[in-house]
CSV table of C-alpha atoms in Angstrom, one decimal:
chain,number,residue,atom,x,y,z
A,1368,MET,CA,97.1,20.3,179.5
A,1369,ASN,CA,100.3,19.0,177.9
A,1370,VAL,CA,103.0,21.0,179.7
A,1371,LYS,CA,105.7,22.2,177.3
A,1372,ASN,CA,109.3,21.8,178.2
A,1373,THR,CA,111.0,25.1,179.0
A,1374,VAL,CA,114.2,26.4,177.4
A,1375,PRO,CA,117.3,27.6,179.2
A,1376,ARG,CA,117.4,31.3,179.8
A,1377,LEU,CA,120.1,33.6,178.4
A,1378,GLN,CA,122.9,35.3,180.2
A,1379,LYS,CA,124.9,38.4,179.2
A,1380,GLY,CA,127.6,37.3,176.8
A,1381,ASP,CA,125.8,34.3,175.4
A,1382,LEU,CA,126.1,33.4,171.8
A,1383,VAL,CA,122.9,33.5,169.7
A,1384,GLY,CA,122.1,32.6,166.1
A,1385,VAL,CA,120.5,35.0,163.6
A,1386,VAL,CA,118.6,33.4,160.7
A,1387,ALA,CA,116.1,34.1,158.0
A,1388,LEU,CA,113.7,31.1,157.5
A,1389,SER,CA,111.3,32.9,155.2
A,1390,SER,CA,111.7,35.8,152.7
A,1391,VAL,CA,114.9,37.5,151.5
A,1392,VAL,CA,116.6,39.8,153.9
A,1393,ASN,CA,117.2,43.5,153.2
A,1394,HIS,CA,120.9,43.8,154.1
A,1395,GLU,CA,120.6,47.5,154.7
A,1396,LYS,CA,118.4,46.8,157.7
A,1397,LEU,CA,120.6,44.0,159.1
A,1398,GLY,CA,122.7,46.5,161.1
A,1399,ASP,CA,119.6,47.4,163.2
A,1400,ALA,CA,119.1,43.8,164.2
A,1401,LEU,CA,122.8,43.2,165.1
A,1402,SER,CA,123.0,46.5,167.0
A,1403,PHE,CA,120.0,45.5,169.1
A,1404,LEU,CA,121.7,42.2,170.0
A,1405,ASP,CA,124.7,44.3,171.1
A,1406,GLU,CA,122.4,46.3,173.3
A,1407,LEU,CA,121.2,43.1,174.9
A,1408,GLY,CA,124.8,42.2,175.7
A,1409,LEU,CA,124.7,39.1,173.4
A,1410,HIS,CA,127.2,37.8,170.9
A,1411,TYR,CA,125.9,36.5,167.7
A,1412,ILE,CA,126.6,34.4,164.6
A,1413,VAL,CA,124.9,35.2,161.3
A,1414,GLY,CA,123.5,32.2,159.5
A,1415,ASP,CA,124.0,31.5,155.8
A,1416,THR,CA,120.4,32.4,155.1
A,1417,ILE,CA,121.0,36.1,156.0
A,1418,HIS,CA,122.9,36.5,152.7
A,1419,ALA,CA,121.2,33.8,150.6
A,1420,THR,CA,118.7,34.4,147.9
A,1421,HIS,CA,116.5,31.9,146.1
A,1422,ASP,CA,113.8,33.7,144.1
A,1423,TYR,CA,111.7,35.3,146.9
A,1424,LEU,CA,113.2,33.1,149.6
A,1425,ALA,CA,116.2,33.6,151.9
A,1426,GLY,CA,117.9,30.7,150.2
A,1427,SER,CA,116.6,27.4,148.9
A,1428,ASP,CA,114.6,25.1,151.2
A,1429,GLU,CA,117.8,23.0,151.7
A,1430,VAL,CA,119.8,26.1,152.7
A,1431,ARG,CA,117.2,27.4,155.1
A,1432,LEU,CA,116.7,23.9,156.7
A,1433,ALA,CA,120.5,23.4,157.0
A,1434,ASP,CA,120.9,26.8,158.6
A,1435,PHE,CA,118.3,26.1,161.2
A,1436,HIS,CA,119.7,22.7,162.0
A,1437,GLU,CA,123.2,24.1,162.3
A,1438,MET,CA,122.0,26.6,164.9
A,1439,VAL,CA,120.2,23.8,166.8
A,1440,LYS,CA,123.2,21.5,166.8
A,1441,ASN,CA,125.7,24.2,167.9
A,1442,PRO,CA,126.0,23.8,171.7
A,1443,GLU,CA,127.3,27.4,172.0
A,1444,VAL,CA,124.2,28.9,170.4
A,1445,LYS,CA,121.6,29.5,173.2
A,1446,ALA,CA,118.9,31.2,171.1
A,1447,ILE,CA,117.7,31.4,167.5
A,1448,PHE,CA,116.3,34.7,166.4
A,1449,CYS,CA,114.4,35.0,163.1
A,1450,VAL,CA,115.1,38.4,161.6
A,1451,LYS,CA,112.5,38.4,158.8
A,1452,GLY,CA,109.0,37.1,158.0
A,1453,GLY,CA,107.2,37.1,154.7
A,1454,TYR,CA,106.8,33.6,153.4
A,1455,GLY,CA,108.7,30.3,153.4
A,1456,SER,CA,108.8,28.7,156.9
A,1457,ALA,CA,106.1,26.2,156.0
A,1458,ARG,CA,108.2,24.9,153.2
A,1459,ILE,CA,110.8,23.5,155.6
A,1460,ALA,CA,108.6,22.5,158.5
A,1461,GLU,CA,108.1,18.9,157.4
A,1462,LYS,CA,111.9,18.2,157.2
A,1463,ILE,CA,112.9,19.8,160.5
A,1464,ASP,CA,114.4,17.3,163.0
A,1465,TYR,CA,112.2,18.0,166.0
A,1466,THR,CA,113.8,15.4,168.1
A,1467,LEU,CA,117.1,17.2,167.6
A,1468,LEU,CA,115.5,20.4,168.8
A,1469,GLU,CA,113.8,18.7,171.8
A,1470,GLU,CA,117.2,17.2,172.8
A,1471,ASN,CA,118.9,20.6,172.3
A,1472,PRO,CA,116.3,23.0,173.7
A,1473,LYS,CA,117.0,26.7,173.0
A,1474,ILE,CA,115.0,29.9,172.7
A,1475,PHE,CA,113.2,30.3,169.3
A,1476,TRP,CA,111.9,33.9,168.6
A,1477,GLY,CA,109.9,35.4,165.8
A,1478,PHE,CA,106.3,36.0,164.6
A,1479,SER,CA,104.2,36.5,161.5
A,1480,ASP,CA,105.3,33.8,159.0
A,1481,ILE,CA,107.1,32.1,161.8
A,1482,THR,CA,103.7,31.3,163.3
A,1483,TYR,CA,103.8,28.1,161.2
A,1484,LEU,CA,107.0,27.0,163.0
A,1485,HIS,CA,105.7,28.0,166.4
A,1486,CYS,CA,102.8,25.5,165.8
A,1487,ALA,CA,105.2,22.8,164.6
A,1488,ILE,CA,107.8,23.2,167.4
A,1489,ASN,CA,105.2,23.5,170.1
A,1490,GLU,CA,103.6,20.2,168.9
A,1491,TYR,CA,106.5,18.1,167.8
A,1492,ALA,CA,109.5,19.3,169.9
A,1493,ASN,CA,107.1,20.0,172.9
A,1494,LEU,CA,109.0,23.3,173.6
A,1495,VAL,CA,107.9,26.8,174.6
A,1496,THR,CA,108.6,29.3,171.9
A,1497,PHE,CA,108.5,33.1,171.8
A,1498,HIS,CA,106.1,35.2,169.7
A,1499,GLY,CA,107.8,38.6,169.4
A,1500,PRO,CA,109.0,41.3,166.9
A,1501,MET,CA,111.5,40.5,164.2
A,1502,LEU,CA,115.0,41.9,164.9
A,1503,MET,CA,115.0,43.7,161.5
A,1504,ALA,CA,112.4,46.0,163.0
A,1505,ALA,CA,114.6,46.9,165.9
A,1506,ASN,CA,114.7,50.6,164.9
A,1507,LYS,CA,110.9,50.7,164.9
A,1508,MET,CA,110.3,49.0,168.2
A,1509,ASP,CA,109.1,51.1,171.1
A,1510,GLU,CA,110.6,50.8,174.6
A,1511,LEU,CA,108.0,48.4,175.9
A,1512,SER,CA,108.6,46.0,173.0
A,1513,LYS,CA,112.4,46.1,173.7
A,1514,LYS,CA,111.8,45.6,177.4
A,1515,MET,CA,110.0,42.4,176.7
A,1516,PHE,CA,113.2,40.7,175.7
A,1517,VAL,CA,114.1,40.7,179.4
A,1518,GLN,CA,112.0,37.6,179.8
A,1519,LEU,CA,114.7,35.7,177.9
A,1520,PHE,CA,117.1,36.4,180.7
A,1521,SER,CA,115.1,36.2,183.9
A,1522,PRO,CA,111.6,35.2,185.0
A,1523,ILE,CA,109.1,38.1,184.8
A,1524,GLU,CA,105.3,38.2,185.3
A,1525,ILE,CA,103.7,39.2,182.1
A,1526,GLN,CA,100.5,41.1,182.9
A,1527,TYR,CA,98.9,42.8,180.0
A,1528,THR,CA,96.2,45.3,181.2
A,1529,GLU,CA,94.7,48.6,179.9
A,1530,SER,CA,97.8,50.4,181.3
A,1531,ILE,CA,99.4,49.2,178.0
A,1532,SER,CA,96.6,49.8,175.5
A,1533,PRO,CA,92.8,50.2,175.5
A,1534,LEU,CA,91.1,46.7,175.6
A,1535,THR,CA,87.6,45.7,174.5
A,1536,THR,CA,85.7,42.8,175.9
A,1537,ILE,CA,84.1,41.0,173.0
A,1538,ALA,CA,82.7,38.3,175.3
A,1539,GLY,CA,82.9,38.0,179.1
A,1540,GLY,CA,84.3,35.2,181.3
A,1541,VAL,CA,87.5,33.9,182.7
A,1542,ALA,CA,89.8,31.1,181.4
A,1543,ARG,CA,93.0,29.4,182.1
A,1544,GLY,CA,94.8,27.4,179.4
A,1545,GLU,CA,97.7,26.9,177.2
A,1546,LEU,CA,98.4,30.0,175.1
A,1547,ILE,CA,98.9,29.3,171.4
A,1548,GLY,CA,98.5,31.0,168.0
A,1549,GLY,CA,99.9,33.9,166.1
A,1550,ASN,CA,99.2,35.1,162.6
A,1551,LEU,CA,95.7,34.2,161.5
A,1552,TYR,CA,96.6,33.5,157.8
A,1553,ARG,CA,99.4,31.2,158.8
A,1554,LEU,CA,97.3,29.4,161.4
A,1555,VAL,CA,94.6,28.7,158.8
A,1556,SER,CA,97.3,27.4,156.4
A,1557,THR,CA,98.2,24.6,159.0
A,1558,LEU,CA,94.7,23.1,158.6
A,1559,GLY,CA,94.8,19.7,156.9
A,1560,THR,CA,98.5,19.2,157.6
A,1561,LYS,CA,100.4,17.3,160.2
A,1562,PHE,CA,101.0,20.7,161.8
A,1563,GLU,CA,97.3,21.6,162.2
A,1564,ILE,CA,96.8,23.8,165.1
A,1565,GLN,CA,95.3,22.1,168.2
A,1566,THR,CA,92.8,24.3,170.0
A,1567,GLU,CA,91.0,22.1,172.5
A,1568,GLY,CA,91.0,23.8,175.9
A,1569,LYS,CA,93.5,26.5,174.8
A,1570,ILE,CA,93.6,30.3,174.6
A,1571,LEU,CA,94.1,31.4,171.0
A,1572,LEU,CA,96.1,34.5,170.0
A,1573,ILE,CA,95.3,35.9,166.6
A,1574,GLU,CA,96.8,38.9,164.7
A,1575,GLU,CA,96.9,40.0,161.1
A,1576,LEU,CA,98.3,42.6,158.7
A,1577,ALA,CA,96.8,44.1,155.6
A,1578,GLU,CA,93.8,41.8,155.2
A,1579,SER,CA,90.3,43.1,154.5
A,1580,ILE,CA,87.3,42.3,156.7
A,1581,PRO,CA,86.0,39.8,154.1
A,1582,ASN,CA,89.3,38.0,154.0
A,1583,ILE,CA,89.4,37.9,157.8
A,1584,ASP,CA,85.9,36.6,157.8
A,1585,SER,CA,86.9,33.9,155.3
A,1586,MET,CA,89.8,32.7,157.5
A,1587,LEU,CA,87.6,32.7,160.7
A,1588,GLN,CA,85.0,30.7,158.8
A,1589,GLN,CA,87.6,28.1,157.8
A,1590,LEU,CA,88.7,27.7,161.4
A,1591,LYS,CA,85.0,27.4,162.4
A,1592,GLN,CA,84.3,24.7,159.8
A,1593,ALA,CA,87.4,22.9,160.8
A,1594,ARG,CA,85.8,22.8,164.3
A,1595,LYS,CA,88.8,24.7,165.8
A,1596,ILE,CA,86.7,27.6,167.3
A,1597,GLU,CA,84.2,25.6,169.3
A,1598,GLN,CA,87.0,23.9,171.2
A,1599,LEU,CA,88.7,27.1,172.5
A,1600,ALA,CA,88.9,28.2,176.2
A,1601,GLY,CA,89.5,31.8,175.3
A,1602,VAL,CA,90.6,34.3,172.6
A,1603,VAL,CA,93.3,37.0,172.7
A,1604,ILE,CA,92.8,39.4,169.7
A,1605,GLY,CA,96.0,41.1,168.9
A,1606,SER,CA,96.8,43.8,166.3
A,1607,PHE,CA,94.8,43.8,163.1
A,1608,THR,CA,96.6,46.6,161.2
A,1609,GLN,CA,95.8,48.0,157.7
A,1610,THR,CA,92.5,46.1,157.6
A,1611,GLU,CA,90.8,48.8,155.5
A,1612,ALA,CA,88.0,48.8,158.0
A,1613,ASN,CA,87.3,50.5,161.3
A,1614,GLU,CA,87.7,48.9,164.7
A,1615,THR,CA,83.9,48.6,165.2
A,1616,ALA,CA,83.6,46.4,162.1
A,1617,LEU,CA,86.4,44.2,163.2
A,1618,HIS,CA,84.9,43.8,166.7
A,1619,ASN,CA,81.5,43.0,165.3
A,1620,LEU,CA,83.0,40.3,163.1
A,1621,MET,CA,84.9,38.8,166.1
A,1622,LYS,CA,81.6,38.9,168.1
A,1623,GLU,CA,79.9,36.9,165.3
A,1624,TYR,CA,82.4,34.1,165.6
A,1625,PHE,CA,83.3,34.1,169.3
A,1626,GLY,CA,80.5,36.0,171.1
A,1627,ASP,CA,78.2,33.0,171.9
A,1628,LEU,CA,80.8,30.4,172.9
A,1629,GLY,CA,80.7,31.2,176.6
A,1630,ILE,CA,84.4,31.9,176.7
A,1631,PRO,CA,86.4,35.1,177.4
A,1632,VAL,CA,87.4,37.1,174.3
A,1633,VAL,CA,89.3,40.4,174.6
A,1634,ALA,CA,90.5,42.6,171.7
A,1635,GLY,CA,93.1,45.4,171.6
A,1636,PHE,CA,96.3,43.7,172.6
A,1637,LYS,CA,99.4,45.3,170.9
A,1638,ILE,CA,100.7,41.9,169.8
A,1639,GLY,CA,101.4,41.9,166.1
A,1640,HIS,CA,102.4,44.1,163.2
A,1641,GLU,CA,102.8,47.4,165.1
A,1642,SER,CA,105.7,49.4,166.6
A,1643,THR,CA,104.4,48.1,170.0
A,1644,ASN,CA,104.6,44.4,169.6
A,1645,VAL,CA,104.6,42.8,173.1
A,1646,GLY,CA,106.7,39.6,173.1
A,1647,ILE,CA,105.1,36.6,174.8
A,1648,PRO,CA,105.8,32.9,175.2
A,1649,LEU,CA,103.6,30.3,173.4
A,1650,GLY,CA,102.9,26.9,174.8
A,1651,VAL,CA,102.6,28.2,178.4
A,1652,ASP,CA,99.8,28.3,180.9
A,1653,ALA,CA,98.0,31.7,180.7
A,1654,TYR,CA,95.0,33.4,182.4
A,1655,LEU,CA,92.6,35.5,180.6
A,1656,ASP,CA,90.0,37.6,182.5
A,1657,ALA,CA,87.6,39.4,180.2
A,1658,GLU,CA,85.8,41.2,183.0
A,1659,GLU,CA,89.0,42.8,184.4
A,1660,LYS,CA,90.5,42.9,180.9
A,1661,VAL,CA,93.8,41.2,181.8
A,1662,LEU,CA,96.1,38.6,180.3
A,1663,LYS,CA,98.5,37.0,182.7
A,1664,ILE,CA,101.5,34.7,182.2
A,1665,LEU,CA,103.2,33.9,185.5
A,1666,PRO,CA,106.9,33.5,186.0
A,1667,GLY,CA,108.0,30.0,186.4
A,1668,VAL,CA,105.6,28.5,183.9
A,1669,TYR,CA,108.1,29.0,181.0
């Protein structure tokens, strides 16, 4: 396994950057994001993208790219938090200076559309990144979701069991491997690009919002035909919300694609578009046991 470089942890009073690398920000909700950073004991600077607009994007590609680079280059900024998803991060991925980021490692946090950048940064800057709730949703986060930000300050053992949410074993087994992934639609959109997700020997996290079963089927089929599924070591199925189908239909579909691979596959993790959105690091060594229904990420590996 290609071990990713870790990023320095935060301390109370550190300066962090707040950016929007995708869709336009609703300024009425910005206060929730900044108040949450206050709760964490962090100081912040707000990037130009927070108030920028370019059609449906938080500023032109040039503005969003420059905002990200400025946060990376600023030695005082210890973390970069994305406040909004939507669409747009893929448009700047090719022009990001990944060497600059690798030489100035810092926490990068977000999910949904930011999945594209997780793939890119994991691969080209060789850094651990963090898949977690957008700060704009701070007022909707439950206490567990807020608690997961502690991992940015000090090592914790992340152990996700049924004490958090009911879990369903789709396929049995045990696996250890690098944890990758995120939003299913964005993962599929990397295929055929230089940022194409690499799955060999890895544990894949997938989550999705407001996609029908046929659409989810189509995306999984594309991953299959791209030969990404057959290479996996395990699958963590996160939140599939507003799918217009019941849980049984979703699990049956997952069993069709992952059930005969001889790898552990577990569904029901509250990781994704819900009020409980458990933040986890990507690009780290993880352990998935489908018999005991547990996902473990040990302290010291990120």
